[in-house]
Coordinates of C-alpha atoms in Angstrom, one line a residue:
M14 CA 0.6 -27.8 12.5
K15 CA -0.6 -29.2 9.2
G16 CA 2.0 -30.6 6.9
G17 CA 4.7 -28.6 8.7
V18 CA 2.7 -25.3 8.1
T19 CA 1.3 -23.3 11.0
E20 CA -2.4 -22.9 10.8
E21 CA -3.5 -19.3 10.4
H22 CA -6.9 -17.8 11.1
M23 CA -8.4 -15.3 8.7
Y24 CA -11.0 -12.8 10.0
L25 CA -13.3 -11.1 7.5
A26 CA -15.9 -8.4 8.2
Y27 CA -19.6 -9.3 7.4
S28 CA -22.4 -6.7 7.3
H29 CA -24.8 -8.3 4.9
Q30 CA -25.1 -9.8 1.4
S31 CA -27.0 -9.3 -1.7
E32 CA -27.3 -12.1 -4.2
D33 CA -23.7 -13.1 -5.1
C34 CA -22.0 -10.3 -3.2
I35 CA -20.9 -10.2 0.4
F36 CA -20.4 -6.9 2.1
P37 CA -18.1 -5.2 2.7
L38 CA -16.5 -5.7 -0.7
H39 CA -13.1 -6.3 0.9
T40 CA -14.6 -9.6 2.2
S41 CA -15.8 -10.6 -1.3
I42 CA -12.4 -9.7 -2.7
S43 CA -10.6 -11.8 -0.1
L44 CA -12.9 -14.8 -0.7
F45 CA -12.4 -14.5 -4.5
L46 CA -8.7 -14.6 -4.2
L47 CA -8.9 -17.7 -1.8
S48 CA -11.0 -19.4 -4.5
Y49 CA -8.5 -18.4 -7.2
C50 CA -5.6 -19.8 -5.3
D51 CA -7.6 -23.0 -4.7
R52 CA -6.1 -23.6 -1.2
K53 CA -7.7 -24.2 2.1
L54 CA -4.8 -22.5 3.9
F55 CA -6.7 -20.6 6.5
K56 CA -9.5 -21.2 9.0
V57 CA -11.9 -18.5 7.9
F58 CA -14.1 -16.5 10.3
L59 CA -16.7 -14.0 9.5
V60 CA -17.2 -11.2 12.0
P61 CA -20.7 -9.7 11.9
S62 CA -20.7 -5.9 12.1
S63 CA -23.4 -5.9 14.8
D64 CA -25.3 -8.3 16.9
N65 CA -28.3 -7.8 14.6
T66 CA -26.5 -9.1 11.5
D67 CA -28.4 -12.1 10.2
D68 CA -25.8 -14.8 9.6
H69 CA -28.4 -17.3 8.5
L70 CA -28.6 -15.6 5.1
F71 CA -25.0 -16.3 4.4
G72 CA -24.2 -19.1 2.0
K73 CA -25.0 -18.3 -1.6
A74 CA -21.9 -16.1 -2.1
Q75 CA -19.7 -18.5 0.0
P76 CA -17.0 -20.4 -1.9
D77 CA -18.4 -24.0 -2.3
D78 CA -15.3 -25.7 -0.9
L79 CA -14.6 -23.3 2.0
E80 CA -15.8 -23.9 5.5
V81 CA -16.6 -20.6 7.2
H82 CA -17.3 -19.9 10.9
F83 CA -19.0 -16.9 12.6
I84 CA -17.4 -15.1 15.5
S85 CA -18.3 -12.0 17.4
R86 CA -16.0 -9.0 17.6
C87 CA -15.4 -9.5 21.3
Q88 CA -14.2 -13.0 20.6
L89 CA -11.5 -11.9 18.3
P90 CA -7.8 -12.2 19.5
L91 CA -6.9 -9.0 21.3
V92 CA -4.3 -8.1 18.6
V93 CA -7.0 -8.4 15.9
Q94 CA -9.4 -6.3 17.9
S95 CA -6.9 -3.4 17.4
C96 CA -7.0 -3.7 13.6
C97 CA -9.3 -3.1 10.7
L98 CA -10.4 -6.3 8.9
P99 CA -9.6 -8.3 6.9
A100 CA -6.8 -9.7 9.1
I101 CA -4.8 -12.9 9.4
V102 CA -3.2 -14.1 12.6
E103 CA -1.3 -17.2 13.5
E104 CA -3.2 -19.6 15.8
N105 CA -2.6 -18.5 19.4
G106 CA 0.0 -16.1 18.0
K107 CA 0.8 -12.5 18.3
F108 CA 1.7 -11.8 14.7
C109 CA -1.2 -10.2 12.8
R110 CA -1.5 -9.0 9.2
A111 CA -4.2 -6.5 8.6
G112 CA -5.6 -4.5 5.7
L113 CA -6.7 -5.7 2.3
S114 CA -3.5 -5.4 0.3
V115 CA -1.3 -7.0 3.1
V116 CA -3.8 -9.8 3.6
L117 CA -4.1 -10.6 -0.2
R118 CA -0.3 -10.5 -0.7
H119 CA 0.1 -12.9 2.2
I120 CA -2.5 -15.3 0.7
I121 CA -0.5 -15.4 -2.5
Q122 CA 2.8 -15.9 -0.8
K123 CA 1.4 -18.6 1.4
T124 CA -0.1 -20.4 -1.6
Y125 CA 3.3 -20.4 -3.3
E126 CA 5.1 -21.5 -0.1
I127 CA 2.8 -24.5 0.2
D128 CA 3.0 -25.4 -3.5
P129 CA 5.9 -23.9 -5.4
S130 CA 4.5 -25.2 -8.7
K131 CA 1.9 -22.4 -8.5
K132 CA 4.2 -19.9 -10.1
L133 CA 1.3 -18.1 -11.8
V134 CA -0.2 -17.3 -8.5
L135 CA 3.1 -15.7 -7.4
E136 CA 3.1 -13.7 -10.7
L137 CA 0.1 -11.8 -9.3
L138 CA 2.6 -9.8 -7.3
G139 CA 4.0 -8.4 -10.5
F140 CA 7.5 -7.4 -11.5
K141 CA 9.8 -7.3 -8.5
K142 CA 6.8 -8.5 -6.4
T143 CA 5.6 -4.9 -5.6
C144 CA 2.0 -5.0 -6.8
L145 CA -0.1 -3.0 -4.2
K146 CA 2.8 -3.0 -1.8
A147 CA 3.0 0.8 -1.5
C148 CA 0.6 2.0 1.1
A149 CA -2.6 3.8 0.1
E150 CA -1.5 6.9 2.0
V151 CA 1.2 7.6 -0.5
S152 CA 0.3 5.6 -3.6
Q153 CA -2.7 6.9 -5.7
W154 CA -2.9 3.6 -7.5
T155 CA -3.1 1.5 -4.3
R156 CA -5.6 4.0 -2.9
L157 CA -7.8 3.7 -6.0
C158 CA -7.8 -0.1 -6.0
E159 CA -7.8 -0.8 -2.2
I160 CA -10.0 2.0 -1.0
S161 CA -11.6 4.4 -3.5
I162 CA -13.3 2.0 -5.9
P163 CA -14.5 -0.6 -3.3
Q164 CA -16.0 2.3 -1.3
A165 CA -17.6 4.0 -4.3
V166 CA -19.2 0.8 -5.6
E167 CA -20.3 -0.2 -2.1
S168 CA -22.0 3.2 -1.6
L169 CA -23.7 2.8 -5.0
L170 CA -25.0 -0.7 -4.3
N171 CA -26.3 0.4 -0.9
A172 CA -28.0 3.5 -2.2
S173 CA -31.7 3.5 -3.3
P174 CA -32.2 3.2 -7.1
D175 CA -33.6 6.7 -7.4
Q176 CA -30.3 8.1 -6.1
Y177 CA -28.3 6.7 -9.0
Q178 CA -27.4 9.7 -11.2
A179 CA -24.0 9.2 -12.7
I180 CA -21.1 6.8 -12.9
P181 CA -18.9 7.1 -9.8
P182 CA -15.9 9.4 -10.5
E183 CA -13.6 6.6 -9.1
V184 CA -14.8 4.3 -11.8
L185 CA -14.3 7.0 -14.5
L186 CA -10.8 7.4 -13.2
L187 CA -10.1 3.7 -13.7
E188 CA -11.5 4.0 -17.3
K189 CA -9.1 7.0 -17.9
K190 CA -6.1 5.1 -16.5
L191 CA -6.9 2.1 -18.8
G192 CA -6.5 4.5 -21.7
E193 CA -3.0 5.7 -20.6
P194 CA 0.2 4.4 -22.2
V195 CA 1.7 1.4 -20.5
R196 CA 5.2 1.2 -19.1
V197 CA 6.6 -2.2 -18.3
H198 CA 10.0 -3.8 -17.7
N199 CA 11.8 -4.1 -21.1
D200 CA 9.0 -2.3 -22.9
D201 CA 11.4 -0.8 -25.4
K202 CA 11.8 -4.2 -27.0
I203 CA 8.1 -4.9 -27.1
R204 CA 7.4 -1.4 -28.5
R205 CA 10.0 -2.1 -31.3
Q206 CA 8.2 -5.3 -32.1
K207 CA 4.9 -3.4 -32.2
L208 CA 6.5 -0.9 -34.6
Q209 CA 7.7 -3.8 -36.8
Q210 CA 4.2 -5.2 -36.7
Q211 CA 2.6 -1.9 -37.7
K212 CA 5.0 -1.3 -40.6
A213 CA 4.4 -4.8 -41.9
G214 CA 0.7 -4.0 -41.9
D215 CA 0.0 -7.5 -40.7
K216 CA -1.1 -8.3 -37.1
T217 CA 0.2 -11.9 -37.5
V218 CA 3.8 -10.6 -37.4
V219 CA 4.5 -11.1 -33.7
P220 CA 7.6 -11.9 -31.6
A221 CA 8.5 -15.5 -30.8
L222 CA 7.4 -15.1 -27.2
A223 CA 3.9 -14.1 -28.2
K224 CA 3.4 -16.9 -30.9
R225 CA 2.9 -19.4 -28.1
A226 CA 0.5 -17.1 -26.3
T227 CA -2.6 -19.3 -26.5
K228 CA -1.0 -22.7 -27.2
N229 CA -1.9 -24.2 -23.8
L230 CA -5.3 -22.5 -23.3
S231 CA -8.4 -24.6 -23.7
P232 CA -11.0 -23.6 -26.2
E233 CA -13.4 -22.9 -23.4
E234 CA -10.9 -20.5 -21.8
I235 CA -10.2 -18.4 -25.0
K236 CA -13.7 -18.9 -26.4
D237 CA -12.4 -19.0 -30.0
Q238 CA -11.4 -15.4 -29.7
E239 CA -7.7 -15.3 -30.7
P240 CA -5.9 -12.3 -29.3
A241 CA -5.4 -9.8 -32.1
S242 CA -3.0 -7.2 -30.6
L243 CA 0.6 -7.8 -29.8
E244 CA 0.0 -6.6 -26.3
L245 CA -2.7 -9.2 -25.8
R246 CA -0.5 -12.0 -27.1
V247 CA 2.4 -10.9 -24.9
A248 CA 0.1 -10.8 -21.9
F249 CA -1.3 -14.2 -22.4
S250 CA 2.1 -15.7 -23.1
K251 CA 3.0 -14.7 -19.5
L252 CA 0.0 -16.6 -18.3
V253 CA 0.7 -19.9 -20.1
V254 CA 4.4 -20.1 -20.6
Q255 CA 6.6 -20.5 -17.5
E256 CA 9.9 -20.1 -19.3
I257 CA 10.0 -18.0 -22.4
P258 CA 13.0 -19.1 -24.6
A259 CA 15.3 -16.3 -25.8
T260 CA 15.1 -15.6 -29.5
T261 CA 18.0 -14.9 -31.8
N262 CA 15.9 -13.0 -34.3
R263 CA 16.9 -9.3 -34.5
E264 CA 14.7 -6.6 -35.6
P265 CA 15.5 -5.0 -39.0
S266 CA 18.0 -2.1 -39.0
H267 CA 15.4 0.6 -39.4
I268 CA 13.5 -0.7 -36.4
R269 CA 16.6 -0.9 -34.2
K270 CA 17.6 2.7 -35.1
T271 CA 14.2 4.2 -34.4
K272 CA 14.4 6.6 -31.4
T273 CA 12.6 5.5 -28.3
S274 CA 10.5 8.6 -28.4
D275 CA 9.2 7.6 -31.8
L276 CA 8.1 4.1 -30.8
P277 CA 4.3 3.4 -30.5
P278 CA 3.0 3.3 -27.0
L279 CA 1.8 0.0 -25.5
E280 CA -1.9 -0.3 -24.6
H281 CA -3.4 -1.8 -21.5
V282 CA -4.4 -5.4 -21.5
F283 CA -4.9 -5.6 -17.7
A284 CA -5.2 -3.0 -15.0
E285 CA -1.5 -2.3 -14.4
G286 CA -0.4 -2.9 -18.0
L287 CA 0.3 -6.0 -19.9
Y288 CA 0.1 -8.6 -17.2
F289 CA -2.6 -10.0 -14.9
T290 CA -1.8 -9.0 -11.4
L291 CA -3.3 -8.7 -7.9
A292 CA -4.8 -5.3 -8.9
D293 CA -7.1 -7.1 -11.4
V294 CA -8.1 -9.6 -8.7
V295 CA -9.1 -6.7 -6.4
L296 CA -10.9 -4.7 -9.1
L297 CA -12.8 -7.6 -10.6
P298 CA -15.4 -8.3 -7.9
C299 CA -16.0 -4.5 -7.5
I300 CA -16.4 -3.8 -11.2
H301 CA -18.5 -7.0 -11.6
Q302 CA -21.0 -5.7 -9.0
F303 CA -21.0 -2.3 -10.6
L304 CA -21.8 -3.7 -14.0
V305 CA -24.5 -6.0 -12.6
F306 CA -26.1 -3.0 -10.8
S307 CA -25.9 -0.9 -14.0
K308 CA -27.5 -3.5 -16.2
K309 CA -30.3 -4.2 -13.7
H310 CA -31.2 -0.5 -13.7
N311 CA -30.8 -0.2 -17.5
K312 CA -27.9 2.3 -17.3
N313 CA -25.9 3.1 -20.5
L314 CA -22.3 1.7 -20.2
L315 CA -21.0 2.9 -23.5
D316 CA -19.0 5.5 -21.6
L317 CA -16.8 2.7 -20.3
P318 CA -15.6 0.8 -23.3
L319 CA -12.1 0.1 -21.8
I320 CA -13.5 -1.2 -18.5
S321 CA -16.0 -3.4 -20.4
S322 CA -13.2 -4.8 -22.6
W323 CA -11.0 -5.3 -19.5
Y324 CA -13.9 -7.1 -17.7
H325 CA -14.4 -9.4 -20.6
R326 CA -10.7 -10.1 -21.0
V327 CA -10.1 -10.9 -17.3
Q328 CA -12.7 -13.7 -17.6
E329 CA -10.4 -15.5 -20.1
V330 CA -7.5 -15.7 -17.6
P331 CA -7.0 -19.4 -16.6
G332 CA -8.6 -20.0 -13.2
V333 CA -10.7 -16.8 -13.0
K334 CA -13.9 -18.5 -14.2
S335 CA -13.5 -21.5 -11.9
A336 CA -12.9 -19.1 -9.0
A337 CA -16.0 -17.1 -9.9
V338 CA -18.1 -20.4 -10.0
K339 CA -16.9 -21.2 -6.5
C340 CA -18.0 -17.8 -5.3
N341 CA -21.3 -18.1 -7.3
M342 CA -20.4 -15.1 -9.4
Q343 CA -22.2 -15.1 -12.7
F344 CA -20.2 -13.0 -15.2
L345 CA -22.0 -10.8 -17.6
Q346 CA -21.3 -10.7 -21.3
F347 CA -21.3 -7.5 -23.3
P348 CA -20.7 -8.3 -27.0
D349 CA -22.3 -5.1 -28.0
L350 CA -19.9 -3.0 -26.0
L351 CA -16.9 -4.8 -27.3
S352 CA -17.7 -3.5 -30.8
F353 CA -16.9 0.0 -29.7
P354 CA -13.2 0.0 -28.9
D355 CA -12.7 3.6 -30.0
E356 CA -15.7 5.0 -28.1
Q357 CA -14.6 8.4 -26.8
L358 CA -14.6 8.8 -23.0
R359 CA -17.0 11.3 -21.7
D360 CA -16.1 14.4 -19.7
F361 CA -13.5 13.6 -17.1
D362 CA -13.8 17.0 -15.5
T363 CA -16.3 15.2 -13.2
I364 CA -13.3 13.5 -11.5
P365 CA -12.5 15.2 -8.2
D366 CA -9.1 16.7 -7.8
D367 CA -8.2 14.5 -4.8
L368 CA -8.6 11.4 -7.0
E369 CA -6.2 12.6 -9.7
E370 CA -2.5 12.1 -9.3
E371 CA -0.7 15.3 -8.4
H372 CA 1.8 16.8 -10.9
E373 CA 3.5 19.3 -8.6
D374 CA 6.6 20.9 -10.0
N375 CA 9.4 19.4 -8.0
Q376 CA 12.1 21.3 -9.7
F377 CA 13.0 24.0 -7.1
I378 CA 14.9 27.0 -8.2
G379 CA 17.2 28.8 -5.7
G380 CA 18.2 27.9 -2.2
P381 CA 16.5 28.0 1.2
R382 CA 17.8 31.4 2.3
P383 CA 14.9 33.5 0.8
T384 CA 12.4 31.2 2.5
M385 CA 14.2 31.3 5.8
T386 CA 14.5 35.1 5.6
K387 CA 10.8 35.3 4.9
L388 CA 10.0 33.3 8.0
M389 CA 12.4 35.3 10.1
E390 CA 10.8 38.6 9.0
S391 CA 7.5 37.1 10.3
G392 CA 9.1 36.3 13.7
I393 CA 9.5 32.5 12.9
E394 CA 12.8 30.8 13.7
A395 CA 13.8 27.3 14.5
K396 CA 13.6 26.6 18.3
F397 CA 15.3 23.7 20.0
S398 CA 14.4 22.8 23.6
P399 CA 17.2 21.5 25.9
H400 CA 17.3 17.7 26.2
P401 CA 15.9 16.7 29.7
C402 CA 18.3 13.8 30.2
P403 CA 21.3 14.2 27.8
R404 CA 23.5 11.7 29.7
W405 CA 21.0 9.0 30.2
T406 CA 22.1 5.6 28.7
L407 CA 21.2 2.0 28.8
D408 CA 23.7 -0.4 30.2
W409 CA 24.1 -2.2 26.9
N410 CA 26.8 -4.6 28.1
S411 CA 24.4 -6.1 30.7
L412 CA 21.6 -6.6 28.3
P413 CA 20.9 -9.9 26.4
A414 CA 22.6 -10.0 23.0
A415 CA 19.3 -10.1 21.1
V416 CA 18.3 -6.7 22.6
S417 CA 21.3 -5.0 20.9
P418 CA 20.6 -3.6 17.5
G419 CA 24.0 -4.5 16.2
E420 CA 23.8 -8.2 16.8
G421 CA 25.4 -9.5 13.6
K422 CA 23.5 -7.0 11.4
M423 CA 25.6 -3.9 11.2
S424 CA 29.1 -2.5 11.7
S425 CA 30.3 -1.6 15.2
D426 CA 30.3 2.1 14.4
R427 CA 26.7 2.0 13.1
A428 CA 25.7 -0.1 16.0
L429 CA 27.0 2.4 18.5
R430 CA 25.1 5.2 16.7
K431 CA 22.0 3.1 16.8
Q432 CA 22.4 2.5 20.5
Q433 CA 22.8 6.2 21.1
Q434 CA 19.6 6.9 19.1
L435 CA 17.8 4.3 21.2
N436 CA 19.1 5.9 24.4
N437 CA 17.3 9.1 23.5
L438 CA 13.9 7.5 22.6
V439 CA 13.9 5.0 25.5
S440 CA 14.8 7.7 28.0
M441 CA 11.9 9.9 26.9
V442 CA 9.4 6.9 26.8
T443 CA 10.6 5.7 30.2
K444 CA 10.0 9.2 31.6
L445 CA 6.4 9.4 30.1
S446 CA 5.2 5.8 30.7
K447 CA 3.5 4.1 33.7
P448 CA 2.7 0.5 34.4
G449 CA -0.1 -0.9 32.2
D450 CA 0.5 1.5 29.3
V451 CA 0.3 0.5 25.7
I452 CA 3.3 1.7 23.7
V453 CA 3.1 1.6 19.9
D454 CA 6.3 1.5 17.9
F455 CA 5.2 2.8 14.5
C456 CA 7.2 2.1 11.4
S457 CA 9.1 -0.3 13.6
G458 CA 11.3 -1.9 10.9
G459 CA 13.3 -4.7 12.5
G460 CA 12.1 -3.8 16.0
H461 CA 15.1 -1.9 17.4
V462 CA 13.0 0.4 19.4
G463 CA 10.1 -1.8 20.3
I464 CA 12.2 -4.8 21.5
V465 CA 14.3 -2.6 23.8
L466 CA 11.1 -1.0 25.2
A467 CA 9.4 -4.4 25.7
H468 CA 12.5 -5.7 27.5
M469 CA 13.0 -2.6 29.7
L470 CA 9.3 -2.1 30.5
P471 CA 7.8 -5.5 31.2
S472 CA 4.7 -4.0 32.8
C473 CA 3.8 -2.3 29.5
Q474 CA 2.3 -3.8 26.3
V475 CA 4.4 -2.9 23.3
V476 CA 2.9 -3.1 19.7
L477 CA 5.2 -3.1 16.6
I478 CA 3.5 -1.8 13.4
E479 CA 5.4 -2.2 10.1
N480 CA 4.4 -2.7 6.5
K481 CA 7.4 -4.7 5.5
E482 CA 6.9 -8.3 6.3
L483 CA 10.6 -9.4 6.3
S484 CA 11.6 -6.7 8.8
L485 CA 8.7 -7.7 11.1
V486 CA 9.6 -11.4 10.9
R487 CA 13.1 -10.6 12.0
A488 CA 11.8 -8.6 14.9
K489 CA 9.6 -11.5 16.0
D490 CA 12.5 -13.9 15.8
R491 CA 14.5 -11.6 18.1
S492 CA 11.5 -11.3 20.5
D493 CA 11.1 -15.1 20.6
E494 CA 14.8 -15.5 21.4
L495 CA 14.3 -13.1 24.3
G496 CA 11.1 -14.8 25.5
L497 CA 9.1 -11.6 25.5
H498 CA 5.4 -11.9 26.3
N499 CA 4.4 -8.3 26.3
I500 CA 4.8 -7.6 22.6
W501 CA 2.6 -7.8 19.5
F502 CA 3.5 -7.6 15.8
I503 CA 1.2 -6.1 13.3
Q504 CA 2.0 -6.0 9.6
A505 CA -0.2 -3.2 8.3
N506 CA -0.3 0.3 7.0
L507 CA -0.8 2.9 9.8
D508 CA -4.4 3.6 8.9
Y509 CA -5.4 0.0 9.6
F510 CA -4.4 0.2 13.3
K511 CA -7.4 1.4 15.4
G512 CA -6.3 0.3 18.8
T513 CA -6.1 2.6 21.9
F514 CA -2.6 3.3 23.3
N515 CA -0.8 5.7 25.6
I516 CA 2.5 6.5 23.9
G517 CA 3.5 6.4 20.2
V518 CA 7.1 6.2 19.2
A519 CA 8.9 6.2 15.8
L520 CA 12.5 6.2 15.0
H521 CA 13.3 7.8 11.6
A522 CA 9.7 7.7 10.2
C523 CA 10.2 8.7 6.6
G524 CA 8.5 11.8 5.1
V525 CA 4.7 12.0 5.7
A526 CA 4.9 8.9 7.9
T527 CA 6.0 11.2 10.7
D528 CA 2.8 13.3 10.2
M529 CA 0.7 10.2 10.1
V530 CA 2.1 9.0 13.4
I531 CA 1.5 12.3 15.0
E532 CA -2.1 12.3 13.7
H533 CA -2.6 8.8 15.1
C534 CA -1.3 9.8 18.5
I535 CA -3.5 13.0 18.6
E536 CA -6.6 10.9 17.7
A537 CA -5.8 8.5 20.5
H538 CA -4.9 11.3 22.9
A539 CA -1.5 9.7 23.3
A540 CA 1.9 11.1 23.9
F541 CA 4.5 10.8 21.2
V542 CA 8.3 10.6 20.8
I543 CA 9.3 10.8 17.1
C544 CA 12.5 11.2 15.2
P545 CA 11.6 12.4 11.7
C546 CA 13.6 11.4 8.6
C547 CA 13.6 11.9 4.8
Y548 CA 12.2 15.4 4.8
G549 CA 12.6 15.5 1.1
F550 CA 9.8 12.9 0.7
I551 CA 7.3 15.2 2.3
Q552 CA 4.5 16.1 -0.1
N553 CA 0.8 16.8 -0.1
T554 CA -1.4 13.8 0.2
V555 CA -5.1 13.0 0.5
K556 CA -4.9 13.4 4.2
F557 CA -2.3 16.1 4.6
T558 CA -1.4 19.4 3.1
F559 CA 1.7 21.4 3.9
P560 CA 2.6 23.6 5.7
R561 CA 0.7 22.0 8.6
S562 CA 0.3 24.9 11.0
Q563 CA -1.8 28.0 10.5
R564 CA 1.1 30.3 11.3
F565 CA 3.3 28.7 8.6
K566 CA 0.4 28.7 6.1
E567 CA 0.0 32.5 6.5
V568 CA 3.7 33.0 5.5
L569 CA 4.7 30.2 3.1
S570 CA 3.2 28.6 0.0
Y571 CA 3.4 24.8 -0.5
K572 CA 6.3 25.2 -2.9
E573 CA 8.3 27.3 -0.4
H574 CA 7.7 24.8 2.3
M575 CA 9.0 22.1 0.0
I576 CA 12.2 24.1 -0.4
L577 CA 12.7 23.8 3.3
C578 CA 12.0 20.0 3.2
R579 CA 14.4 19.5 0.4
F580 CA 17.3 21.3 2.1
A581 CA 16.4 19.7 5.5
D582 CA 17.8 16.5 4.0
Q583 CA 21.3 18.1 3.4
T584 CA 22.8 17.1 6.8
A585 CA 25.0 14.2 5.8
V586 CA 28.4 14.2 7.5
Q587 CA 30.3 14.4 4.2
L588 CA 28.8 17.8 3.4
P589 CA 30.5 21.1 4.2
P590 CA 29.8 22.3 7.8
E591 CA 28.0 25.5 6.5
R592 CA 25.6 23.4 4.4
R593 CA 24.9 21.0 7.3
L594 CA 24.1 24.0 9.5
I595 CA 21.5 25.2 7.0
G596 CA 20.1 21.7 6.7
K597 CA 19.8 21.5 10.5
H598 CA 18.0 24.9 10.6
C599 CA 15.6 23.7 7.8
M600 CA 14.9 20.6 9.8
G601 CA 14.1 22.7 12.8
L602 CA 11.7 24.9 10.8
V603 CA 9.8 21.9 9.3
D604 CA 9.5 20.3 12.7
L605 CA 8.4 23.6 14.3
D606 CA 5.6 23.7 11.8
R607 CA 4.6 20.1 12.9
A608 CA 4.9 21.1 16.5
W609 CA 2.6 24.1 16.1
A610 CA 0.1 22.0 14.2
A611 CA 0.0 19.5 17.1
E612 CA -0.3 22.2 19.7
G613 CA -3.5 23.2 17.9
G614 CA -4.8 19.8 19.0
N615 CA -4.2 20.7 22.6
Y616 CA -0.7 19.3 23.0
S617 CA 2.5 20.6 24.5
V618 CA 5.3 19.9 22.0
Q619 CA 9.0 20.3 22.1
V620 CA 11.6 19.9 19.4
M621 CA 15.0 18.9 20.6
S622 CA 18.3 17.4 19.4
M623 CA 19.3 13.9 20.2
E624 CA 22.4 13.5 22.3
P625 CA 25.1 13.3 21.0
E626 CA 24.0 15.0 17.8
S627 CA 26.6 12.9 15.9
C628 CA 24.4 9.8 16.5
S629 CA 22.5 10.6 13.3
P630 CA 22.4 13.3 10.5
K631 CA 18.6 13.3 11.2
N632 CA 19.0 14.0 14.9
N633 CA 15.7 15.9 15.7
M634 CA 13.4 14.5 18.2
V635 CA 9.8 15.8 18.5
V636 CA 8.1 15.1 21.9
G637 CA 4.4 15.8 22.4
V638 CA 2.3 15.4 25.5
P639 CA -1.5 15.9 25.6
I640 CA -2.6 18.7 27.9

């Protein structure tokens, strides 16, 4: 313990370095944020990618005030060995955070926890603290920042110079997004102020909150370049003013009466809109390395005026330059590029479809009956296998209180239904497991499933994986109360877990999360016991397209399959019995498609109903066993 704070260890991958850049770029990004936060909160370890990695070359890109240690992969804590780096784990603990976005968000939260005066650091998480919180599997923006751009730039830097032919499409996509209209909280008010400024024909007419924008910035930080646009002034006011006083000045009548649709759009100042966020911190080392590479090879960058302006603007944010100095990053200056703000973007048809956001028509017309009839005419109907142990139940009264899901957190009726749901999953896992097995509770939430399994199967290792930190912390508190030693906690997106395991389980995995869990289990050749949920959230992603199975694809289009998914959610108890029956049938068809897809991976799969069916409106259970 240091000052009442548990010491945490940070593990970063290290393959090689080139001048001021450490590879992989996720490591450079992590070290840059540590420098920006200006806190020695973690004991930092670099993990060479191979025994041949030369760690003696490391040093130039290392933050000057940060002590770094080298450690081999086999020396990592076992829980970290199951994860992709970067990762953070409590010293001698079993709670691991893995993946770039999760680790960066934790650095920010830890910095603020240690020093609450660092409110600007907390502001990196954005409005409602959600910046890069959505996982890359379902968020195109998180995927672009966390995966696509770092990988694209890294591939470019590692390629030979004669292979450089064009700007990576991922970078072009960022340029395109920087040109899109901005939507922020309370943007209606700011857009009206912009309209007032335009009608006045004077850019000095700005709201009170923006007039103080650069009041506290040093001349060195703003470099005598006063922000000209309203958006820029509002953005910088957020950076230098902790509390913005309310203004009593009202817009003129003709401004107040203007329709929202007629207001001028807001333009980007930073990556996500008006305000400097974690997304800018992630992108800056990547774009910096891309620009350095391009300049070194005399590549024309006039096709990227917005990125160039953004790159120059981010440098003026307080703390960014000092962080760059600590990381030995030498920013480039492009005054010639900044004189071309209206430069037209080049052909964006070079951007692959899988990088663009999907604009699928979600307005379905008609009900599910035509689709169900179409499947029936092709010999496809929902099939439910009998439950192998419908009367099996845990003796809840004899179990410790902390094992019960209803301990002070939910009503008695809901707690009973949750116990019934757990009876179903635990019975199936108990039947499939053997001593020494590793059981992974995916999308574990507060640990209702995993904690019961760890308590009931002490000879098995149970791993809880959850993206929401607060839920996982609650699960760890319950585990500590029970004194469980056969349980790990991993805060990460599913794709960052790479450990081997024998059984995967998930209770009410929402939407495509069910498909991701099944895929993980198939890759690990592990059995799975899954209760799907939120069928209406199912949609095509980078990794999955629907329908999943070949037989369904031969009959249904994507849109027809989405009709089934939409109506599969109509099983709530307050709905008429006939509609619930149709919903249950649609659930069965969607899960049959999943089952057939898994069977193509050499699995035996059954779809059954939990007992009693009243334990949940989403009462399907999909059980798969590798053949």
